[in-house]
mmCIF file of C-alpha atoms in Angstrom:
data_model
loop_
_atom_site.group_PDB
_atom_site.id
_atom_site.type_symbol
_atom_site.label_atom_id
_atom_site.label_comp_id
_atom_site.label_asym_id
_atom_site.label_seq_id
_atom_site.Cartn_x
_atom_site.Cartn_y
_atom_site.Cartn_z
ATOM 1 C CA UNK A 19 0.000 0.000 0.000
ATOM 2 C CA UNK A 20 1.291 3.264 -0.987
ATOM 3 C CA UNK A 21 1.820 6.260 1.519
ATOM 4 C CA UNK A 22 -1.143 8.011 -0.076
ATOM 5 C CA UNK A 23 -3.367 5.143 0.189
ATOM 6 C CA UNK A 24 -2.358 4.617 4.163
ATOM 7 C CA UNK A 25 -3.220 8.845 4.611
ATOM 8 C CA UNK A 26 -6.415 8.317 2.739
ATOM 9 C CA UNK A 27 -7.161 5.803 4.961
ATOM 10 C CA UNK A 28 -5.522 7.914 8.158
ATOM 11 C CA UNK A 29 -8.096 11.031 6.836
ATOM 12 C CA UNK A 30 -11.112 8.333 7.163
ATOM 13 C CA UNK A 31 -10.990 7.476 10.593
ATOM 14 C CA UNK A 32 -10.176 10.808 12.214
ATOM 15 C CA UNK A 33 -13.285 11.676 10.109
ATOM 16 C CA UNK A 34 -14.848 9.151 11.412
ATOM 17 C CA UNK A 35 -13.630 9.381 15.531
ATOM 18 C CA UNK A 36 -14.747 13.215 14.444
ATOM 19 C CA UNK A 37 -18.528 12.007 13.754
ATOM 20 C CA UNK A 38 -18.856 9.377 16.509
ATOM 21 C CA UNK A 39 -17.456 12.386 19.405
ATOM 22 C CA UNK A 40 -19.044 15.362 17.888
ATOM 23 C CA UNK A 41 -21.942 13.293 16.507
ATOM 24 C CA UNK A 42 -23.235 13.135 20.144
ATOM 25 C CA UNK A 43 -22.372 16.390 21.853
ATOM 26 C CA UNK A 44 -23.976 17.932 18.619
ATOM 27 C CA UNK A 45 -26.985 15.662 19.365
ATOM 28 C CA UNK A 46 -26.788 16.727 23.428
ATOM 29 C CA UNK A 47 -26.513 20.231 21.946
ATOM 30 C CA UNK A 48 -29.928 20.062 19.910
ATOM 31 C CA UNK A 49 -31.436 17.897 22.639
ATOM 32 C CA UNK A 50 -31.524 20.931 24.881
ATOM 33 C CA UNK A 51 -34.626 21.904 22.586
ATOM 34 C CA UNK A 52 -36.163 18.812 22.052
ATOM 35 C CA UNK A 53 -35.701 17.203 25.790
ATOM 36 C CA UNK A 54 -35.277 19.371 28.445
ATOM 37 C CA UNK A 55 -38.730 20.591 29.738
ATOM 38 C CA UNK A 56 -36.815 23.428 32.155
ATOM 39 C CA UNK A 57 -33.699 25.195 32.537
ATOM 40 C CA UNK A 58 -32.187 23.050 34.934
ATOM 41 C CA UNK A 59 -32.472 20.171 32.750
ATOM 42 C CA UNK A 60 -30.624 22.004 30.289
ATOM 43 C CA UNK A 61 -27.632 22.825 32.206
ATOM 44 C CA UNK A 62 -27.845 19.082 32.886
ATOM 45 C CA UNK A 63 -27.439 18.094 29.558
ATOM 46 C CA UNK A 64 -25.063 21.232 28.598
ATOM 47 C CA UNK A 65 -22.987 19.390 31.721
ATOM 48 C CA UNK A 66 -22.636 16.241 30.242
ATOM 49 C CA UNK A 67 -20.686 17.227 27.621
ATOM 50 C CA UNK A 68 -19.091 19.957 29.297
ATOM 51 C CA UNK A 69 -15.831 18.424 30.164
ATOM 52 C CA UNK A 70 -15.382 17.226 26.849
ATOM 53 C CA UNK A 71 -16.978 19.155 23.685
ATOM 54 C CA UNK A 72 -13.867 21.124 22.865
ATOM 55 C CA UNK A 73 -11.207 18.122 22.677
ATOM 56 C CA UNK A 74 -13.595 16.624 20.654
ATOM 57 C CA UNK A 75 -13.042 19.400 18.092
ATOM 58 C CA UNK A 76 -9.765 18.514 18.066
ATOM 59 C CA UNK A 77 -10.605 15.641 15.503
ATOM 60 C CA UNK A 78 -11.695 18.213 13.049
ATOM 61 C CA UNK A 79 -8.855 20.376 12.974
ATOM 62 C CA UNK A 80 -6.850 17.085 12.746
ATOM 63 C CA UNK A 81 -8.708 16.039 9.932
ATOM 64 C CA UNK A 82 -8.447 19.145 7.951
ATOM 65 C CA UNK A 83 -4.648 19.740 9.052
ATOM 66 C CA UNK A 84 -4.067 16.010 7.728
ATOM 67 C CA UNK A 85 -6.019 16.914 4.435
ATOM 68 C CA UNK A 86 -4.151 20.011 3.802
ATOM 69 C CA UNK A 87 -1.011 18.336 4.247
ATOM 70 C CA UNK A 88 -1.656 14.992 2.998
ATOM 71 C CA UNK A 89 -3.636 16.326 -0.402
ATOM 72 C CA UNK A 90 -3.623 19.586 -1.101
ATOM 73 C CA UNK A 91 -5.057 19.428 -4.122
ATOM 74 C CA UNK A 92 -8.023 18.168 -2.660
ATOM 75 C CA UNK A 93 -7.769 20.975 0.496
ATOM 76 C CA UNK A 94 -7.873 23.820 -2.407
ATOM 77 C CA UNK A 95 -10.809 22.486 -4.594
ATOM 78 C CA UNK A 96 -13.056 21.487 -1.206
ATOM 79 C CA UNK A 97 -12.212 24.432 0.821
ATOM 80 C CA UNK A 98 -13.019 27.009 -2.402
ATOM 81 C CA UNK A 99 -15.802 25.163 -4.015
ATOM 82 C CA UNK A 100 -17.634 24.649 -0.460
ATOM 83 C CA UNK A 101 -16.800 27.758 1.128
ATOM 84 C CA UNK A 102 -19.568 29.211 2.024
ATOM 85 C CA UNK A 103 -21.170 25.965 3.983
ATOM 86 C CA UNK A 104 -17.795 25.386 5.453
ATOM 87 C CA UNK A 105 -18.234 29.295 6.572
ATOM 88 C CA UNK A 106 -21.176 28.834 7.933
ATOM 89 C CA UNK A 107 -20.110 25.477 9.673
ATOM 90 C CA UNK A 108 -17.223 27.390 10.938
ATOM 91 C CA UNK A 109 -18.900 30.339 12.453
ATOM 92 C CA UNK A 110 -21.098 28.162 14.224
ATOM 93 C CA UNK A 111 -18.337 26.431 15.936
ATOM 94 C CA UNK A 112 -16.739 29.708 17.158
ATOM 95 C CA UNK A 113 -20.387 30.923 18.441
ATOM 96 C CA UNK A 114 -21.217 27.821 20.425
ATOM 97 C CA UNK A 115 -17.965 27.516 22.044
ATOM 98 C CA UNK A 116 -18.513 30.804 22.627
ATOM 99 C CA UNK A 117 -22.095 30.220 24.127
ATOM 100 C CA UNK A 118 -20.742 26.928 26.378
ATOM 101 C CA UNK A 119 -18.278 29.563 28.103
ATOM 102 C CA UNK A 120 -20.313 32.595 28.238
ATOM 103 C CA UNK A 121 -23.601 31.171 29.747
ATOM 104 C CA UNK A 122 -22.882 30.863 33.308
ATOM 105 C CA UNK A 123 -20.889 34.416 33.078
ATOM 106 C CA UNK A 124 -24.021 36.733 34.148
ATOM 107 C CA UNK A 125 -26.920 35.365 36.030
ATOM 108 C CA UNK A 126 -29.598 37.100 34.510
ATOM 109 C CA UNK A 127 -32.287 34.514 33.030
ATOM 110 C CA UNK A 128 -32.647 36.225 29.387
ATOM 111 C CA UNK A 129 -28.925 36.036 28.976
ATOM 112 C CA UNK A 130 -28.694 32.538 29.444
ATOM 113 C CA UNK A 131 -31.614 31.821 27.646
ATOM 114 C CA UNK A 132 -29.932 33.416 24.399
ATOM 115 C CA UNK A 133 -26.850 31.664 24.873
ATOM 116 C CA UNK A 134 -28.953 28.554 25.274
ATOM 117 C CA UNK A 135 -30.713 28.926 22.150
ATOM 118 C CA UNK A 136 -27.547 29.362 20.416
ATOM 119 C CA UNK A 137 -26.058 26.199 21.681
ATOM 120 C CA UNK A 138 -29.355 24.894 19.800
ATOM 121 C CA UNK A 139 -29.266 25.890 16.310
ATOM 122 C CA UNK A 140 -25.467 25.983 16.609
ATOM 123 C CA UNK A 141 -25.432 22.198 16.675
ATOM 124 C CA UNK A 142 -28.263 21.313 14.320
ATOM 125 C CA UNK A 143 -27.031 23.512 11.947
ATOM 126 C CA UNK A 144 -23.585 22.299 11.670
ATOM 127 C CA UNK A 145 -24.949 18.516 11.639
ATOM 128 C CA UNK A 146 -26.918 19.011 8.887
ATOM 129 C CA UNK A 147 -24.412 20.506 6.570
ATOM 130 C CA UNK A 148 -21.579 18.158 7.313
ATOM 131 C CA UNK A 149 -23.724 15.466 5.738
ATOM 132 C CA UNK A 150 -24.515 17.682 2.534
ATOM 133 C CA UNK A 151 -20.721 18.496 2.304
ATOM 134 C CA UNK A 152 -20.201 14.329 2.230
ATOM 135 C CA UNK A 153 -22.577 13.625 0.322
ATOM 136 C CA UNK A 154 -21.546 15.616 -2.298
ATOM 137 C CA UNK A 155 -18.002 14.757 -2.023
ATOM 138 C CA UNK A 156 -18.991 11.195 -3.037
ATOM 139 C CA UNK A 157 -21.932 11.882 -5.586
ATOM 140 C CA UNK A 158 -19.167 14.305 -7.307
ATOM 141 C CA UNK A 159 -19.261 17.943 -8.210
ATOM 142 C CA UNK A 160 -18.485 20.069 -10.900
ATOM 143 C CA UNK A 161 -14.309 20.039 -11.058
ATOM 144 C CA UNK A 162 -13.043 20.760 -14.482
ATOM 145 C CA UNK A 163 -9.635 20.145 -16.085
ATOM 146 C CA UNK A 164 -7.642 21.971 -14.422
ATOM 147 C CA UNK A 165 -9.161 20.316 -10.590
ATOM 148 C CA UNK A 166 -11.079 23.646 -9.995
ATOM 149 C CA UNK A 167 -14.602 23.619 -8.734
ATOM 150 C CA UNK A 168 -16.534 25.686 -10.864
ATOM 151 C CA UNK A 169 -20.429 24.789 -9.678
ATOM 152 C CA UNK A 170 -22.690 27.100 -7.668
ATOM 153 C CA UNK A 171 -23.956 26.909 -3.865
ATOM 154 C CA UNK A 172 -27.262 25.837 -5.412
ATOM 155 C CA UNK A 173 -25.590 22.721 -7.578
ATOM 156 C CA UNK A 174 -24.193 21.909 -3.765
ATOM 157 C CA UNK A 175 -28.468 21.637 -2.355
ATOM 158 C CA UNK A 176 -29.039 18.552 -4.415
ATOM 159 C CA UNK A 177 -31.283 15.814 -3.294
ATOM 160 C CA UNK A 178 -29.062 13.233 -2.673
ATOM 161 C CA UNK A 179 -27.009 15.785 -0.313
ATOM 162 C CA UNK A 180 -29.838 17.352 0.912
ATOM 163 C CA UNK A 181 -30.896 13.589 2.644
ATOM 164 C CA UNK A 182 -27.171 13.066 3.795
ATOM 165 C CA UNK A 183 -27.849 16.187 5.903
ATOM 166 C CA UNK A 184 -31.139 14.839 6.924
ATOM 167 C CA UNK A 185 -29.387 11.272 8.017
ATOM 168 C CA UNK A 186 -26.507 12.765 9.859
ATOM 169 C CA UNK A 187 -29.033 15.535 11.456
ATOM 170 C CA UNK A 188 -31.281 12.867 12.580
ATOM 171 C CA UNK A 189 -28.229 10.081 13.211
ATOM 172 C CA UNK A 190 -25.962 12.792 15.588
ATOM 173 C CA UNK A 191 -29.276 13.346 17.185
ATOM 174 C CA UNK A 192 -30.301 10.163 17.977
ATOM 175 C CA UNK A 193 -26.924 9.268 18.949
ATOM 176 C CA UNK A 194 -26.584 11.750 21.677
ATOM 177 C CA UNK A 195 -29.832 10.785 22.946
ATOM 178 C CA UNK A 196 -28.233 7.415 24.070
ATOM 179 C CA UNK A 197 -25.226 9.325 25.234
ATOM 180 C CA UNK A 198 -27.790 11.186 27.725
ATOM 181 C CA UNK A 199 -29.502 7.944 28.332
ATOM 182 C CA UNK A 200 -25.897 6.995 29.763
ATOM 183 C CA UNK A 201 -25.087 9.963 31.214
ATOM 184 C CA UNK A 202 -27.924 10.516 33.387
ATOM 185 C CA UNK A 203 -30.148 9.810 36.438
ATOM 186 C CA UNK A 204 -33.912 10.007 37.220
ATOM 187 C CA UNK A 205 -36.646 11.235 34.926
ATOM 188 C CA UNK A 206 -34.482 12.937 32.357
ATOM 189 C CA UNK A 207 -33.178 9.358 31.697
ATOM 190 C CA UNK A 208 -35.946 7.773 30.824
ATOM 191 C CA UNK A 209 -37.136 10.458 28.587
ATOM 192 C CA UNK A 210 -34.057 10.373 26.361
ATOM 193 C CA UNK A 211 -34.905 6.348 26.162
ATOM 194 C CA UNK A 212 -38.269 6.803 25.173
ATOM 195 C CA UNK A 213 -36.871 9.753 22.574
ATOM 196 C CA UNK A 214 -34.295 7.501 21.123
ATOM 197 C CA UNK A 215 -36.881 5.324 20.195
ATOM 198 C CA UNK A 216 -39.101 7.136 18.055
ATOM 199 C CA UNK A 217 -35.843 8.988 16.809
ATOM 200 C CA UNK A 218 -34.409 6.191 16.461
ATOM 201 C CA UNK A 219 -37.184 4.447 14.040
ATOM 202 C CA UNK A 220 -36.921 8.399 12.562
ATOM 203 C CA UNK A 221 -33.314 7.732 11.406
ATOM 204 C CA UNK A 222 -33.185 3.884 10.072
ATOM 205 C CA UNK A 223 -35.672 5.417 7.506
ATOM 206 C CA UNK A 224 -33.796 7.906 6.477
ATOM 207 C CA UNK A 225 -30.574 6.209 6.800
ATOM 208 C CA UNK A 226 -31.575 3.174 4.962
ATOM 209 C CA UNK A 227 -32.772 5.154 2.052
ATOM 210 C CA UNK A 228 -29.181 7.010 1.828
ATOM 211 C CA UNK A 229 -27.294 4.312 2.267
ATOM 212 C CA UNK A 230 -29.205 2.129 -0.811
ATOM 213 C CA UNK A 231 -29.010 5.084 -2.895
ATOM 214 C CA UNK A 232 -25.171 5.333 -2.183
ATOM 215 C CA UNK A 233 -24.362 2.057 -2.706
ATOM 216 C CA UNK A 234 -26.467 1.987 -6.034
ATOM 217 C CA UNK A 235 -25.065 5.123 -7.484
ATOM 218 C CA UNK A 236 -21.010 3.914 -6.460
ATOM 219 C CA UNK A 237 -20.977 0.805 -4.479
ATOM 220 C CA UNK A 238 -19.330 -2.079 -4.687
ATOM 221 C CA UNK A 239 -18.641 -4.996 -2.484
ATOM 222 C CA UNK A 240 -16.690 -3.551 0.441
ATOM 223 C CA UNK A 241 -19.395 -0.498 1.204
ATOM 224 C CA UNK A 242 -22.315 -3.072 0.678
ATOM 225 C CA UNK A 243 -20.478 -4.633 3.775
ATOM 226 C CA UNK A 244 -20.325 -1.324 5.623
ATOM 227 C CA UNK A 245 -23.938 -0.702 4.798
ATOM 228 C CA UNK A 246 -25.206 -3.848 6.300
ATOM 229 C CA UNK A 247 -23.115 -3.638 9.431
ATOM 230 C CA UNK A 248 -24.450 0.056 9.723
ATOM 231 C CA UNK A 249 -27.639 -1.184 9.686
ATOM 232 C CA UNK A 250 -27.433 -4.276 11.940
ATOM 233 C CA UNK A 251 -25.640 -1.695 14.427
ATOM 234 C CA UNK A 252 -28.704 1.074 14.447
ATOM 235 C CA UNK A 253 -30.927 -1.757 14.750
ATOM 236 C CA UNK A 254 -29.183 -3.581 17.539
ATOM 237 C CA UNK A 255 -29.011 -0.053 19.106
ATOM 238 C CA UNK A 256 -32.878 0.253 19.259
ATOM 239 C CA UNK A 257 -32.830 -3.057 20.777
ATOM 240 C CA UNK A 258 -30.440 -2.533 23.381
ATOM 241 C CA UNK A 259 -31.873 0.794 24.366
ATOM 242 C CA UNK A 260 -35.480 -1.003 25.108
ATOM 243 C CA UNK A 261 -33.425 -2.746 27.420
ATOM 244 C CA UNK A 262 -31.880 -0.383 29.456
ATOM 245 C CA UNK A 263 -28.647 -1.347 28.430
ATOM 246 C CA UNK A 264 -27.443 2.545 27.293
ATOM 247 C CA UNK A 265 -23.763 1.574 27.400
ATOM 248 C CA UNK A 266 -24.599 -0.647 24.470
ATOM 249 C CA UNK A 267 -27.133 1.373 22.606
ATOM 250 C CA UNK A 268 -24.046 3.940 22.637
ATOM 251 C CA UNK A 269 -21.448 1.849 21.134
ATOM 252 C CA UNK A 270 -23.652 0.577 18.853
ATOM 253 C CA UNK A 271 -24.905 3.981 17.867
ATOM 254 C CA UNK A 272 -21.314 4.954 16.946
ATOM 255 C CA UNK A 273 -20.368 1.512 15.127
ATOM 256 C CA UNK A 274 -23.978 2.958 13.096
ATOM 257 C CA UNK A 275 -21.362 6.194 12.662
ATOM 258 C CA UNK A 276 -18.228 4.525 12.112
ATOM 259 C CA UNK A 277 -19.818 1.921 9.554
ATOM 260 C CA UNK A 278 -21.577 4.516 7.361
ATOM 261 C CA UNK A 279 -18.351 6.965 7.196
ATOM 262 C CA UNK A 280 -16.470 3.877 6.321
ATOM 263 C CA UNK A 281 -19.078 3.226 3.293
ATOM 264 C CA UNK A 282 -18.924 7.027 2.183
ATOM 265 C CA UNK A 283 -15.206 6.625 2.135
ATOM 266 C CA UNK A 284 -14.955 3.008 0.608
ATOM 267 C CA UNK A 285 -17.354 4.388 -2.318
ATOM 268 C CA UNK A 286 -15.219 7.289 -2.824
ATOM 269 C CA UNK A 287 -11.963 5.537 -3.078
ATOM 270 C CA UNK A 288 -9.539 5.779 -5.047
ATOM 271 C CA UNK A 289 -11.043 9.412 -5.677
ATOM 272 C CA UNK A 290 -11.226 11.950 -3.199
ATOM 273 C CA UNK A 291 -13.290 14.453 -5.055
ATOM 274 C CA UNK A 292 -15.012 12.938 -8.085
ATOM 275 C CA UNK A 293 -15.550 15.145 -11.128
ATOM 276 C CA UNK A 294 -19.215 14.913 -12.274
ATOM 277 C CA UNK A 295 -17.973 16.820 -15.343
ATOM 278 C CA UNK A 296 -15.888 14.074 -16.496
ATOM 279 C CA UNK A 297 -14.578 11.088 -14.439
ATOM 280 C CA UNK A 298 -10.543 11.917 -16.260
ATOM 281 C CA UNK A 299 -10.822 15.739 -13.997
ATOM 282 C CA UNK A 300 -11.557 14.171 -10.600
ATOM 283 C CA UNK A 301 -8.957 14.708 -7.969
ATOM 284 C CA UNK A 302 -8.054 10.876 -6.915
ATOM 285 C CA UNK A 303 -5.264 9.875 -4.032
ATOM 286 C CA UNK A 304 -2.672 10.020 -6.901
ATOM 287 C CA UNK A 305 -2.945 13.240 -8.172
ATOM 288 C CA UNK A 306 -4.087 15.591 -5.630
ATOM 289 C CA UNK A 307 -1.407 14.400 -2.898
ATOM 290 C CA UNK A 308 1.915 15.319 -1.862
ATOM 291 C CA UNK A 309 4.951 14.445 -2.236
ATOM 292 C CA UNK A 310 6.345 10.784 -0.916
ATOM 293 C CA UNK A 311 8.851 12.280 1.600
ATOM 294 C CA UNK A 312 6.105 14.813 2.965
ATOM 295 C CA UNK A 313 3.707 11.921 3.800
ATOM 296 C CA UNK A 314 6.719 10.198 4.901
ATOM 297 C CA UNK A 315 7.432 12.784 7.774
ATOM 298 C CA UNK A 316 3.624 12.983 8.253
ATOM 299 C CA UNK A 317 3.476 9.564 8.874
ATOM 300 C CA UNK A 318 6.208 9.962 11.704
ATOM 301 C CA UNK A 319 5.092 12.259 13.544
ATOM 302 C CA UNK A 320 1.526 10.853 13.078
ATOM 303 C CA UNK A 321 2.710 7.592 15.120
ATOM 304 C CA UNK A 322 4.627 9.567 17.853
ATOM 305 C CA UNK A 323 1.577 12.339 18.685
ATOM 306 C CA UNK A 324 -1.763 9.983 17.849
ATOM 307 C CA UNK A 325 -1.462 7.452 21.004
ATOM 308 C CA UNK A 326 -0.244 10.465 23.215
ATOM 309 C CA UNK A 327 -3.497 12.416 21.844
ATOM 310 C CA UNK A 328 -5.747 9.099 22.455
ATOM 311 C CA UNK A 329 -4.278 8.267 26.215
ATOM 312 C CA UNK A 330 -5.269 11.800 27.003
ATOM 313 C CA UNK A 331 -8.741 12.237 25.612
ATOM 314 C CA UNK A 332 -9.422 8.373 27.068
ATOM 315 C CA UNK A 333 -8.584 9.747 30.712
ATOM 316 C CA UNK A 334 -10.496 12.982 30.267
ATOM 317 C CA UNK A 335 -13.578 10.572 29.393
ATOM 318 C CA UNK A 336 -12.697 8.128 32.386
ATOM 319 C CA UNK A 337 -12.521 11.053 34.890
ATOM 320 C CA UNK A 338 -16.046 12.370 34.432
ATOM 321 C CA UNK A 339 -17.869 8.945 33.463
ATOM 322 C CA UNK A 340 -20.577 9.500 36.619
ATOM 323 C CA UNK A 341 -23.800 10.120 35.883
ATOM 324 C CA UNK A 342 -25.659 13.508 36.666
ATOM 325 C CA UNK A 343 -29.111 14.407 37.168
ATOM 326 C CA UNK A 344 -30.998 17.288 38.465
ATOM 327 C CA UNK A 345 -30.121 16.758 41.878
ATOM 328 C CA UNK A 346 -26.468 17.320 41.314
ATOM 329 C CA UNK A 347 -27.016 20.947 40.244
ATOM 330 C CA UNK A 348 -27.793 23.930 42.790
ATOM 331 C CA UNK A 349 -30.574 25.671 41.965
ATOM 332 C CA UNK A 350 -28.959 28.969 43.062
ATOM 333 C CA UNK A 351 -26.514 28.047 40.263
ATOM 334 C CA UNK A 352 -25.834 29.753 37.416
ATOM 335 C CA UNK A 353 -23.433 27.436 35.606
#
């Protein structure tokens, strides 16, 4: 396997540990509209993912630091020919880190409220567009010969992208239902069961419908593999969640993640930004990466800093594993 193959492959999965950590806190983050009947169950669900929301961002600027470096080519032609989405993704990263600190800063009920609100749409927007961006990675886009994007935002809101939003919308949601299934005590727990049920049933529709489409359009063998397991694992996570078992229902949610990034990636490969214009002007992992010695550093320093990065973020998770309900928060609080 060539160096470029192993980085395409490196790109995938912190994609993927991207989805499966973000995925729920996104979920958690839109949950505090769709679950929380108060303000004190919000701060109990902000609180969850407190500890760990921003080092779970760290995946994404890994991600795009890898692509840069790994293929710029394919950096240049995604970051111009999606730039506005990718703006708007970006903005609504700075504002709800932004909201997460500010919140607790003043007491007063209508600030907190606003920052609140923007912790909502800050996370449902940004998990809807990630899955139009994907989707039309794979479908392809408009690159001509000389690997410049030369489509329009509106060529971008097809429907095949516009239901990848609508799976990873509904799939990050449903997924950090679980995670406040697992996180939780008392009422607020079985709520987010009973939610992740019907959300649940909510997403295999959707997802199901992606995924066939996907592998119809630029399947083969491999993805029809993914695409089963992804569906087994959603499955198995409804099953598991009727149980009470939400440590399993959560793992299972993300191998539903993991699995269906792995099939987006296995039906893109060996491109990495398909030309719909003509199949000879895509960028593939040949052409649009660099050099051998630059992946060969890469690679280096890749195996010194990953398991360093991994130790930490696995003790930052193992320190605040308790659950948390209502109880645990003072109602003279403001944080």
């Amino acid at each position: 396997m060539e160096l470029h193959d192993v980085w395409f492959v490196l790109i995938a999965v912190l994609w993927t540990g991207y989805f499966f950590l973000e995925g729920f806190d996104f979920g958690v983050g839109i949950l505090t509209k769709l679950l929380a009947r108060n303000r004190l169950e919000k701060r109990v669900l902000i609180n969850t993912i407190g500890p760990v929301w921003d080092g779970n961002e760290v995946w994404l600027l890994t991600a795009g630091g890898a692509t840069f470096a790994a293929f710029p080519e394919w950096y240049a032609t995604l970051f111009s020919g999606f730039y506005l989405p990718l703006l708007v993704i970006l903005v609504c990263l700075i504002v709800r880190g932004v909201a997460f600190e500010y919140r607790a800063k003043r007491p007063e009920e209508n600030w907190q409220r606003n920052w609140e609100t923007a912790i909502f749409w800050t996370s449902l927007i940004p998990a809807f567009l990630w899955g139009v961006a994907f989707a039309n990675i794979v479908r392809g886009v408009e690159i001509d010969a000389d690997l410049e994007y030369v489509g329009g935002l509106l060529d971008l809101l097809n429907p095949y992208a516009l239901l990848g939003g609508l799976v990873t919308l509904t799939l990050f949601t449903f997924h950090g239902t679980v995670f406040t299934a697992l996180k939780t005590v008392g009422e607020i727990r079985e709520r987010a069961r009973g939610l992740a049920l019907r959300l649940g049933l909510v997403t295999a529709v959707v997802a199901l419908g992606f995924l066939l489409w996907t592998q119809a359009d630029s399947g083969d063998g491999k993805s029809l593999v993914a695409l089963v397991v992804a569906v087994a694992a959603l499955v198995a996570a409804l099953v598991a969640n009727q149980a009470g078992r939400e440590g399993w229902s959560f793992a299972l949610s993300g191998v539903t993640i993991v699995a269906l990034v792995a099939m987006l990636f296995l039906s893109l490969f060996p491109n990495v930004m398909p030309s719909s214009l003509d199949e000879n002007w895509s960028l593939t992992v040949t052409n649009a990466s660099s050099s051998p010695y630059t992946l060969k550093i890469m690679t280096w320093c890749a195996a010194i800093a990953t398991p360093i990065v991994l130790l930490y973020q696995g003790w930052t998770y193992w320190v605040f594993r308790k659950r948390i309900g209502t109880q645990h928060i003072a109602v003279d609080a403001t944080h």
